[in-house]
Amino acid sequence: MVENPRARTNTDEAPAHVDAVVIGAGFSGLYITHLLRERGLSVQGFEAGSGVGGTWNWNRYPGARTDSLYYIYCYSFSPEIAQEWTWSERYPSQPEMKAYFEFVADRLDLKRSFRFHTRVTAAHYDEASGLWAVSTDDGATIRCTYLVTGIGLISAPNTPPFAGLDTFEGDWYHTARWPAGGVDFHRKRVGLIGTGSTGIQILPIIAEEAQHVTVFQRTPNYVVPSQNRPLNDEERADIKARYTEIFRKIRTHPFGMAFDSPGRNALDVSEAEREAIYEEAWQNGGFHFLFEAFDDLSVDAEANETACEFIRAKIHSIVDDPTTAELLTPRGYPYGSKRPPSGTHYFETFNRDDVELVDVSDDPIVEITADGLRTAERGFEFDTLVFATGFDVSTGSFTRIDIRGRDGLALADKWRDGPLTNLGFSTAGFPNLLMVTGPLSPFANIPVCVEETAEWIAGTIDHLRQNGYHSIEATEEAERAWADENTAAANRILAAEGEKVNTWFAGANIDGKAHAINVYFGGADAYFAACRDATRNGYDGFRLIRR
Ligand code: NA7
């Protein structure tokens, strides 16, 4: 990982007032900056990290790679960028994603708008001037008309408040704050906490290097192999020739992916046929398994159970020790009601003599000690602890900034019982706070959601400026209705079931966080249509205010 050599960066002296402040230099922040600059707005971006890339700049842990195919997990707005950039693997690694962001940012000359290594600590709305005052951790304050956030859905790391962490004498790391220089695991006894997407990716890599790894698992996961491999010239050329069609397609798929509906249901075929279809989907890997086998896996519990059974049998066929295999086997919740992870040699890694699985579902971790950790019943000694313990998803990156709207209302207080936004863009009482893929925007392939929502925001700012409006904010009625629709949408599919196994979809992974659906499951395609409808209907559900 190459750190940005220019501390802070190009705009060393941020101006005192701009049209728009953009927070974050990931997929969202870079694209909205490009769009707003194209319109002639003055933009000041702030990025807490060392450079561009957002989540792909922070999550540098070994094994980090996308779970979505390379040709959909990228920008689609620029045919030139799509043609000029060449991917090397089906599921790009973090270094490749980081290089992609560097390429895009340089290609569009975006870095000059950002101040890196600079965290936004507060943003307060001033009713008298109609401006936001945005404060940063270097002590500066800047005023702006539009406060646009690109701070990510999954970006505020969750380190569970284990007692005694400060007494640990070894080294500990959260995967989302991985040191740029990497971590040396040679001859180290490692404790790995967490078996979500991240723990699943990092474990096989650490196990190759460390003396011993103990994996602490609270909930077993339905892990499907990603089937990652290098790309050849022929398939790359084929994709490049079809980008227009692919990018059109991802806008019509409920999860923003380029899959065709398989056109069959799991219970309508014979058992033998079902097994053959699952086997083919397993060999294709990753999200192919969820989206290309059968149409009803996300909506029909009985159909879903056939997929669960297939994966359970796979686990038992891969893992040699039957007790370990059973501990790794998810039961009692539908496949997809926790975010479905992809792995590479994940289950195989438990066949190593130097890897041990510890079930902490009934015997939780109670404290970190000077030389390791203790569950209620056992003690363990470690040189290094790795927290793959996830994120305070959706609202976490907002509530960690002191955002105050009209009458000093704190966003964290407003969202105490769960997020309230209209279409994920805007929340009542916070004029001109515009969120790219904010809380209650779709859970789907993120880059396409970013593009659609950033374009909606840019178009909305055009509308305000052309029609003499100063600000926009959601109405209370619309955001209440949108929250209700989000809950209903999660219940229309099996996603709401994940609440009983700590899914972050429902805020259930964070102690003390309100259990409320915080991402939209009604389909990215339906959501994009709803955004267009809102515009067509004169910004129905939003309050537009003149000064
Ligand atoms: P996840 O999917 O939230 O996984 C976090 C893991 O950490 C998960 O296995 C948790 O168990 C575990 N965890 C969290 N707190 C504890 C405590 N206190 N004790 C034991 N285990 C704990 O985060 P990831 O980083 O893996 O993935 C996040 C997203 O990034 C992913 O969905 C992709 O979109 C990319 P639990 O399952 O809650 O019982």
XYZ file of C-alpha atoms and ligand atoms in Angstrom:
586
model
C 0.000 0.000 0.000
C 1.490 3.322 -1.055
C 0.482 6.137 1.235
C -0.347 9.459 -0.336
C 3.040 11.174 -0.004
C 1.427 14.583 0.296
C 0.289 14.892 3.861
C -3.182 16.416 3.993
C -2.860 17.404 0.311
C -3.275 19.579 -2.682
C -5.700 22.145 -1.312
C -3.654 22.870 1.765
C -5.588 26.021 2.501
C -9.270 25.164 2.318
C -11.392 28.202 1.394
C -13.752 29.622 4.025
C -16.877 29.089 1.923
C -17.782 26.766 -0.952
C -20.960 25.695 -2.685
C -20.573 22.093 -1.608
C -18.589 20.132 0.933
C -18.192 16.482 0.028
C -17.240 14.022 2.757
C -15.391 10.919 1.596
C -13.302 10.026 -1.456
C -14.661 6.588 -2.264
C -17.066 5.575 -5.029
C -19.623 8.176 -3.856
C -17.439 11.133 -2.982
C -15.370 10.974 -6.143
C -18.350 10.736 -8.457
C -20.432 13.467 -6.825
C -17.384 15.736 -6.822
C -16.997 15.131 -10.553
C -20.692 15.854 -11.180
C -20.781 19.025 -9.100
C -17.569 20.370 -10.576
C -18.952 19.739 -14.071
C -21.820 22.064 -13.111
C -19.433 24.797 -12.075
C -19.965 24.456 -8.310
C -17.053 25.068 -5.984
C -16.394 21.853 -4.059
C -14.223 21.068 -1.076
C -13.810 17.379 -0.337
C -12.551 15.910 2.919
C -11.254 12.389 3.343
C -10.097 10.948 6.661
C -7.985 8.324 4.929
C -4.630 8.630 3.254
C -5.984 8.683 -0.281
C -8.816 7.852 -2.616
C -10.768 4.599 -2.518
C -12.979 4.824 0.564
C -13.620 1.325 1.837
C -10.948 0.041 -0.557
C -8.395 2.344 0.968
C -9.165 1.315 4.548
C -9.779 -2.424 4.200
C -6.229 -3.453 3.333
C -6.275 -6.696 5.234
C -4.743 -9.662 3.426
C -7.280 -11.458 1.279
C -9.570 -8.433 0.857
C -11.296 -8.553 -2.501
C -14.682 -7.832 -4.008
C -17.514 -10.352 -3.774
C -19.052 -8.910 -6.939
C -17.798 -9.550 -10.462
C -15.251 -7.078 -11.812
C -17.417 -5.828 -14.655
C -20.300 -4.709 -12.446
C -18.383 -3.539 -9.377
C -17.033 -0.399 -11.052
C -18.119 2.947 -12.435
C -20.312 2.776 -15.499
C -20.842 6.484 -16.187
C -17.808 6.858 -18.421
C -17.435 4.573 -21.464
C -13.859 5.824 -21.777
C -12.903 4.754 -18.245
C -14.584 1.374 -18.736
C -12.565 0.797 -21.901
C -9.267 2.184 -20.645
C -9.137 0.232 -17.375
C -8.214 -3.453 -17.544
C -9.075 -5.832 -14.703
C -6.930 -8.855 -13.916
C -9.165 -11.131 -11.801
C -12.841 -12.074 -11.643
C -12.993 -10.627 -8.122
C -10.457 -7.797 -7.879
C -8.214 -7.679 -4.826
C -7.975 -4.628 -2.595
C -4.677 -3.460 -4.222
C -6.316 -3.675 -7.653
C -9.391 -1.749 -6.437
C -7.093 0.865 -4.921
C -5.193 1.184 -8.218
C -8.534 1.584 -10.036
C -9.517 4.488 -7.781
C -6.129 6.122 -8.330
C -6.652 5.758 -12.078
C -10.154 7.250 -12.020
C -9.194 10.091 -9.689
C -6.205 11.007 -11.848
C -8.151 10.596 -15.088
C -10.771 13.107 -13.858
C -8.289 15.237 -11.902
C -10.319 14.794 -8.714
C -7.619 14.751 -6.030
C -7.164 18.498 -6.191
C -10.637 18.925 -4.705
C -9.853 16.828 -1.623
C -8.048 17.349 1.589
C -6.824 13.927 2.734
C -5.907 12.810 6.277
C -8.690 15.156 7.361
C -11.678 13.888 9.278
C -14.903 15.853 9.437
C -15.786 16.006 13.110
C -18.892 18.202 13.054
C -21.372 19.836 10.706
C -23.846 22.350 12.118
C -26.622 24.032 10.173
C -26.973 27.750 10.728
C -30.570 28.845 10.210
C -29.711 32.553 9.857
C -27.287 32.142 6.984
C -28.763 28.939 5.593
C -25.267 27.476 5.509
C -23.557 24.461 7.031
C -20.456 25.023 9.166
C -18.242 22.001 8.696
C -15.409 21.410 11.174
C -12.444 19.146 10.653
C -9.939 17.517 12.984
C -7.228 19.972 11.939
C -9.195 22.731 13.630
C -10.552 24.334 10.461
C -14.155 25.299 9.746
C -15.617 25.818 6.296
C -19.100 26.971 5.310
C -21.136 25.504 2.489
C -24.612 25.525 0.984
C -24.774 21.803 0.241
C -23.351 19.163 2.564
C -22.975 15.994 0.531
C -21.964 12.775 2.218
C -20.177 9.896 0.545
C -19.287 8.201 3.805
C -20.360 4.712 2.917
C -22.808 2.125 4.048
C -20.260 -0.183 5.632
C -17.455 2.018 6.876
C -17.640 2.728 10.629
C -15.682 -0.156 12.221
C -17.229 -2.028 15.121
C -14.805 -3.051 17.833
C -16.939 -4.737 20.499
C -16.333 -3.101 23.874
C -14.530 -6.097 25.376
C -13.247 -5.400 28.873
C -9.479 -5.346 29.173
C -8.524 -4.582 25.576
C -6.180 -1.857 26.788
C -4.296 -4.417 28.910
C -3.428 -6.668 25.959
C 0.356 -6.833 25.615
C 0.415 -8.189 22.080
C -0.657 -6.395 18.912
C -4.275 -6.074 17.878
C -5.860 -4.924 14.664
C -9.312 -4.249 13.278
C -9.460 -5.439 9.686
C -10.930 -2.117 8.540
C -7.972 -0.207 9.994
C -5.201 -2.411 8.683
C -1.706 -0.901 8.813
C -0.398 0.277 5.441
C 2.804 -1.697 5.950
C 0.949 -4.950 6.631
C 1.245 -7.291 9.632
C 3.829 -10.041 10.123
C 2.149 -13.191 11.428
C 5.216 -15.450 11.270
C 5.632 -17.482 14.498
C 2.583 -15.722 15.938
C -0.295 -17.311 17.840
C -3.266 -15.451 16.434
C -6.808 -15.053 17.757
C -9.272 -14.143 14.994
C -12.650 -12.853 16.173
C -15.456 -12.853 13.619
C -16.526 -15.102 10.774
C -18.394 -12.689 8.484
C -17.271 -11.805 4.949
C -14.029 -10.354 6.277
C -13.061 -13.149 8.683
C -13.825 -15.609 5.892
C -11.455 -13.811 3.511
C -8.614 -13.212 5.930
C -8.458 -16.582 7.715
C -6.890 -18.691 4.933
C -4.174 -16.062 4.391
C -3.266 -15.690 8.071
C -3.283 -19.472 8.493
C -0.613 -19.774 5.768
C 1.730 -17.564 7.769
C 0.949 -17.842 11.461
C 2.143 -20.471 13.915
C -1.445 -21.089 15.028
C -4.838 -19.459 14.493
C -7.817 -19.752 16.825
C -11.049 -18.642 15.182
C -13.838 -17.367 17.439
C -17.187 -17.904 15.741
C -20.503 -16.626 17.085
C -22.738 -17.419 14.102
C -21.793 -19.896 11.356
C -22.243 -18.626 7.813
C -23.469 -20.049 4.507
C -20.174 -19.559 2.655
C -20.093 -20.217 -1.085
C -16.722 -20.382 -2.876
C -16.018 -17.256 -4.897
C -14.240 -19.283 -7.623
C -11.886 -16.400 -8.215
C -9.316 -16.740 -11.017
C -7.272 -14.572 -13.367
C -9.027 -13.291 -16.479
C -7.837 -14.026 -19.972
C -7.678 -11.568 -22.864
C -10.606 -13.133 -24.655
C -13.085 -12.734 -21.796
C -11.888 -9.226 -21.069
C -12.395 -8.266 -24.721
C -15.837 -9.853 -24.696
C -16.876 -7.841 -21.630
C -15.451 -4.608 -23.032
C -17.477 -5.125 -26.193
C -20.649 -5.605 -24.098
C -20.272 -2.915 -21.423
C -23.165 -0.826 -22.744
C -25.528 -3.783 -22.528
C -24.159 -4.855 -19.106
C -24.467 -1.398 -17.611
C -28.024 -1.143 -18.874
C -28.826 -4.517 -17.364
C -27.529 -3.752 -13.869
C -30.035 -0.902 -13.701
C -32.907 -3.325 -14.146
C -31.830 -6.040 -11.677
C -33.180 -5.853 -8.092
C -29.660 -6.215 -6.699
C -27.917 -4.194 -9.422
C -26.231 -7.259 -10.866
C -25.944 -8.500 -14.461
C -27.711 -11.796 -13.849
C -30.635 -13.095 -15.848
C -33.532 -14.515 -13.895
C -33.151 -18.329 -14.027
C -36.883 -18.592 -14.718
C -37.504 -21.568 -12.396
C -38.352 -22.221 -8.766
C -36.501 -24.608 -6.477
C -39.529 -26.703 -5.563
C -40.747 -27.067 -9.151
C -37.889 -29.341 -10.221
C -36.958 -32.867 -9.149
C -34.469 -33.361 -6.346
C -31.845 -34.652 -8.774
C -32.313 -31.683 -11.080
C -32.135 -29.302 -8.106
C -28.857 -30.826 -6.935
C -27.385 -30.524 -10.425
C -28.440 -26.869 -10.653
C -26.992 -26.085 -7.233
C -23.768 -27.873 -8.136
C -23.396 -25.812 -11.301
C -24.144 -22.597 -9.384
C -21.601 -23.627 -6.699
C -18.977 -24.139 -9.411
C -19.763 -20.696 -10.850
C -19.373 -19.359 -7.326
C -20.233 -16.273 -5.311
C -23.507 -14.501 -6.071
C -24.145 -16.861 -9.006
C -25.330 -19.302 -6.346
C -27.928 -16.940 -4.910
C -29.147 -15.388 -8.147
C -28.721 -17.947 -10.947
C -29.971 -21.178 -9.388
C -33.623 -20.410 -8.626
C -35.902 -17.372 -8.516
C -37.533 -18.103 -5.171
C -34.590 -18.512 -2.772
C -35.039 -15.046 -1.273
C -38.790 -15.222 -0.869
C -39.834 -18.815 -0.114
C -38.580 -20.353 3.137
C -39.035 -23.904 1.919
C -37.139 -23.230 -1.308
C -34.459 -21.431 0.666
C -34.055 -24.445 2.926
C -33.066 -26.599 -0.073
C -30.162 -24.211 -0.733
C -29.231 -24.296 2.967
C -29.211 -28.099 2.900
C -26.973 -28.143 -0.180
C -24.452 -25.825 1.497
C -24.599 -27.791 4.775
C -23.777 -31.012 2.896
C -20.878 -29.227 1.162
C -19.472 -28.136 4.512
C -19.600 -31.685 5.826
C -17.962 -32.997 2.650
C -15.122 -30.448 2.857
C -14.321 -30.379 6.581
C -12.648 -33.597 7.812
C -13.479 -33.413 11.521
C -17.239 -33.978 11.969
C -17.425 -31.916 15.175
C -15.747 -28.932 13.508
C -17.910 -29.402 10.415
C -21.055 -29.306 12.516
C -19.903 -26.199 14.392
C -19.345 -24.501 11.024
C -22.780 -25.502 9.780
C -25.406 -22.749 9.862
C -28.835 -23.762 11.039
C -32.033 -22.002 12.008
C -31.869 -19.028 9.679
C -32.364 -18.646 5.919
C -29.506 -18.323 3.455
C -29.301 -14.625 2.528
C -30.868 -13.270 5.707
C -27.320 -12.431 6.777
C -25.205 -10.930 4.017
C -24.068 -14.005 2.025
C -20.281 -14.265 2.056
C -17.941 -15.698 -0.577
C -14.750 -17.504 0.351
C -11.605 -19.011 -1.045
C -10.512 -22.201 0.769
C -12.431 -21.066 3.839
C -13.868 -24.370 5.005
C -10.736 -26.214 3.768
C -8.626 -24.128 6.147
C -10.246 -25.847 9.137
C -8.553 -29.091 8.035
C -5.175 -27.624 9.008
C -3.621 -28.816 12.273
C -2.697 -25.242 13.147
C -6.255 -23.854 12.941
C -8.799 -24.305 15.724
C -12.449 -23.266 15.761
C -14.002 -22.049 19.001
C -17.761 -21.622 19.216
C -18.597 -18.542 21.278
C -22.343 -18.618 20.678
C -23.025 -19.995 24.161
C -19.669 -19.276 25.750
C -19.059 -15.625 24.802
C -15.802 -13.734 24.963
C -15.905 -11.965 28.320
C -12.590 -10.147 28.414
C -9.290 -9.515 26.740
C -6.360 -10.257 29.042
C -2.715 -9.193 28.994
C -1.762 -12.363 27.132
C -4.906 -13.316 25.238
C -8.598 -13.546 25.974
C -11.105 -15.377 28.100
C -14.506 -16.754 27.311
C -16.798 -17.533 30.223
C -15.317 -21.047 30.377
C -11.847 -20.998 28.798
C -8.655 -18.954 28.577
C -6.495 -18.506 25.447
C -2.998 -17.075 24.906
C -2.197 -14.983 21.843
C 0.547 -12.793 20.421
C -1.824 -11.076 17.994
C -5.550 -10.447 17.973
C -7.470 -9.707 14.776
C -10.922 -8.168 15.038
C -12.988 -9.008 11.973
C -15.990 -7.808 13.920
C -17.712 -5.769 11.260
C -19.239 -2.331 11.153
C -21.850 -0.033 12.604
C -23.574 -0.163 9.227
C -25.566 2.546 7.522
C -26.072 5.045 10.350
C -22.710 4.523 12.109
C -20.671 6.690 9.779
C -23.192 9.530 10.289
C -23.653 9.299 14.034
C -19.886 9.387 14.567
C -19.915 12.934 13.171
C -21.588 15.625 15.275
C -24.220 16.548 12.668
C -26.808 19.073 13.841
C -29.660 20.426 11.822
C -32.293 23.023 12.499
C -32.659 24.088 16.169
C -29.494 22.184 17.020
C -31.175 18.796 16.532
C -28.489 16.081 16.553
C -28.805 13.512 13.790
C -27.759 10.794 16.249
C -30.738 11.730 18.441
C -33.127 11.895 15.535
C -32.075 8.398 14.426
C -31.941 6.878 17.919
C -34.812 4.474 17.119
C -33.626 3.814 13.570
C -32.830 5.883 10.493
C -35.391 8.179 8.906
C -34.772 9.420 5.370
C -36.771 9.900 2.241
C -35.271 7.548 -0.361
C -31.991 7.567 1.532
C -31.174 11.102 0.303
C -32.423 13.504 2.890
C -33.869 13.747 6.389
C -36.313 16.329 7.746
C -34.759 19.132 9.768
C -31.418 18.902 7.957
C -31.729 21.202 4.922
C -29.330 20.478 2.063
C -27.756 17.511 3.825
C -27.665 15.246 0.774
C -26.575 11.646 1.217
C -25.181 9.476 -1.569
C -26.454 5.970 -0.715
C -27.491 7.120 2.733
C -29.441 5.018 5.256
C -32.479 3.287 3.715
C -31.051 3.318 0.219
C -30.920 -0.052 -1.538
C -28.859 -2.993 -0.454
C -27.510 -3.911 -3.864
C -24.395 -3.638 -6.007
C -23.049 -0.421 -4.507
C -21.384 1.345 -7.487
C -24.571 1.416 -9.566
C -26.530 2.698 -6.549
C -23.865 5.344 -6.022
C -24.133 6.496 -9.620
C -27.913 6.669 -9.632
C -28.115 8.501 -6.301
C -25.249 10.893 -7.059
C -26.911 11.780 -10.373
C -30.207 12.350 -8.565
C -28.488 14.682 -6.096
C -26.677 16.594 -8.841
C -29.929 16.910 -10.797
C -31.701 18.100 -7.670
C -29.096 20.775 -7.058
C -29.617 21.903 -10.678
C -33.343 22.112 -9.993
C -32.843 24.163 -6.833
C -30.493 26.589 -8.512
C -32.535 26.975 -11.682
C -35.770 27.599 -9.787
C -34.564 29.898 -7.057
C -34.806 27.445 -4.180
C -32.265 27.589 -1.417
C -32.709 24.180 0.144
C -34.338 20.778 0.072
C -35.191 18.380 2.850
C -37.444 15.369 3.283
C -40.898 15.847 4.741
C -41.652 14.019 8.006
C -44.555 12.170 6.381
C -42.445 10.927 3.488
C -39.622 9.667 5.660
C -42.016 7.861 7.995
C -43.659 6.238 4.962
C -40.247 5.287 3.539
C -39.182 3.680 6.842
C -42.424 1.674 6.856
C -41.856 0.615 3.245
C -38.317 -0.467 4.175
C -39.608 -2.672 6.976
C -42.300 -4.093 4.699
C -39.790 -4.752 1.904
C -37.491 -6.672 4.261
C -40.482 -8.740 5.362
C -41.519 -9.453 1.764
C -38.256 -11.373 1.418
C -36.507 -13.445 4.071
C -34.047 -10.691 5.037
C -35.840 -9.729 8.253
C -35.202 -13.266 9.595
C -31.541 -12.403 10.043
C -32.354 -10.241 13.046
C -32.238 -13.298 15.297
C -28.662 -14.017 14.157
C -27.297 -10.511 14.615
C -27.584 -9.307 11.030
C -26.365 -5.802 10.390
C -29.252 -5.425 7.923
C -31.367 -4.760 11.009
C -28.792 -3.038 13.224
C -28.684 -6.243 15.274
C -24.883 -6.614 15.318
C -24.184 -3.629 17.578
C -24.916 -3.657 21.303
C -27.387 -0.920 22.149
C -28.229 -0.016 18.545
C -31.900 0.213 17.622
C -33.110 -2.882 15.839
C -34.490 -1.330 12.673
C -34.051 -2.210 9.032
C -31.458 0.186 7.721
C -31.130 -0.768 4.049
C -33.805 -1.029 1.353
C -34.693 -4.502 0.113
C -37.451 -3.492 -2.297
C -35.079 -3.726 -5.251
C -32.585 -1.284 -6.719
C -34.599 -1.167 -9.948
C -37.805 -0.231 -8.090
C -35.867 2.283 -6.027
C -34.383 3.979 -9.107
C -37.921 4.257 -10.508
C -39.136 5.768 -7.210
C -36.377 8.391 -7.381
C -37.337 9.316 -10.925
C -41.014 9.468 -9.878
C -40.189 11.833 -7.015
C -38.511 14.188 -9.459
C -41.271 13.930 -12.030
C -43.880 14.623 -9.382
C -42.318 17.921 -8.395
C -40.122 16.498 -5.631
C -43.017 14.833 -3.924
C -41.968 13.943 -0.362
C -39.408 16.737 -0.183
C -39.759 20.300 1.023
C -38.142 22.877 -1.275
C -37.543 26.212 0.413
C -36.783 29.660 -0.966
C -34.907 32.147 1.154
P -19.817 -8.836 9.599
O -20.397 -9.555 8.454
O -20.698 -7.982 10.433
O -19.093 -9.919 10.514
C -18.629 -9.611 11.814
C -18.285 -10.868 12.520
O -17.850 -10.560 13.845
C -19.478 -11.801 12.668
O -19.038 -13.118 12.539
C -19.928 -11.500 14.094
O -20.691 -12.522 14.676
C -18.605 -11.318 14.772
N -18.718 -10.609 16.027
C -19.127 -9.332 16.214
N -19.121 -9.035 17.520
C -18.716 -10.146 18.162
C -18.525 -10.481 19.521
N -18.756 -9.590 20.488
N -18.095 -11.717 19.823
C -17.860 -12.615 18.845
N -18.028 -12.372 17.548
C -18.451 -11.148 17.211
O -18.617 -7.899 9.124
P -17.559 -8.186 7.986
O -16.479 -7.189 8.128
O -17.177 -9.608 7.958
O -18.354 -7.903 6.677
C -18.978 -6.634 6.511
C -19.363 -6.414 5.102
O -18.215 -6.048 4.360
C -19.881 -7.571 4.375
O -21.198 -7.830 4.578
C -19.596 -7.191 2.951
O -20.579 -6.340 2.451
C -18.324 -6.514 3.026
P -22.298 -12.550 14.407
O -22.449 -13.027 13.003
O -22.763 -11.127 14.577
O -22.837 -13.460 15.411
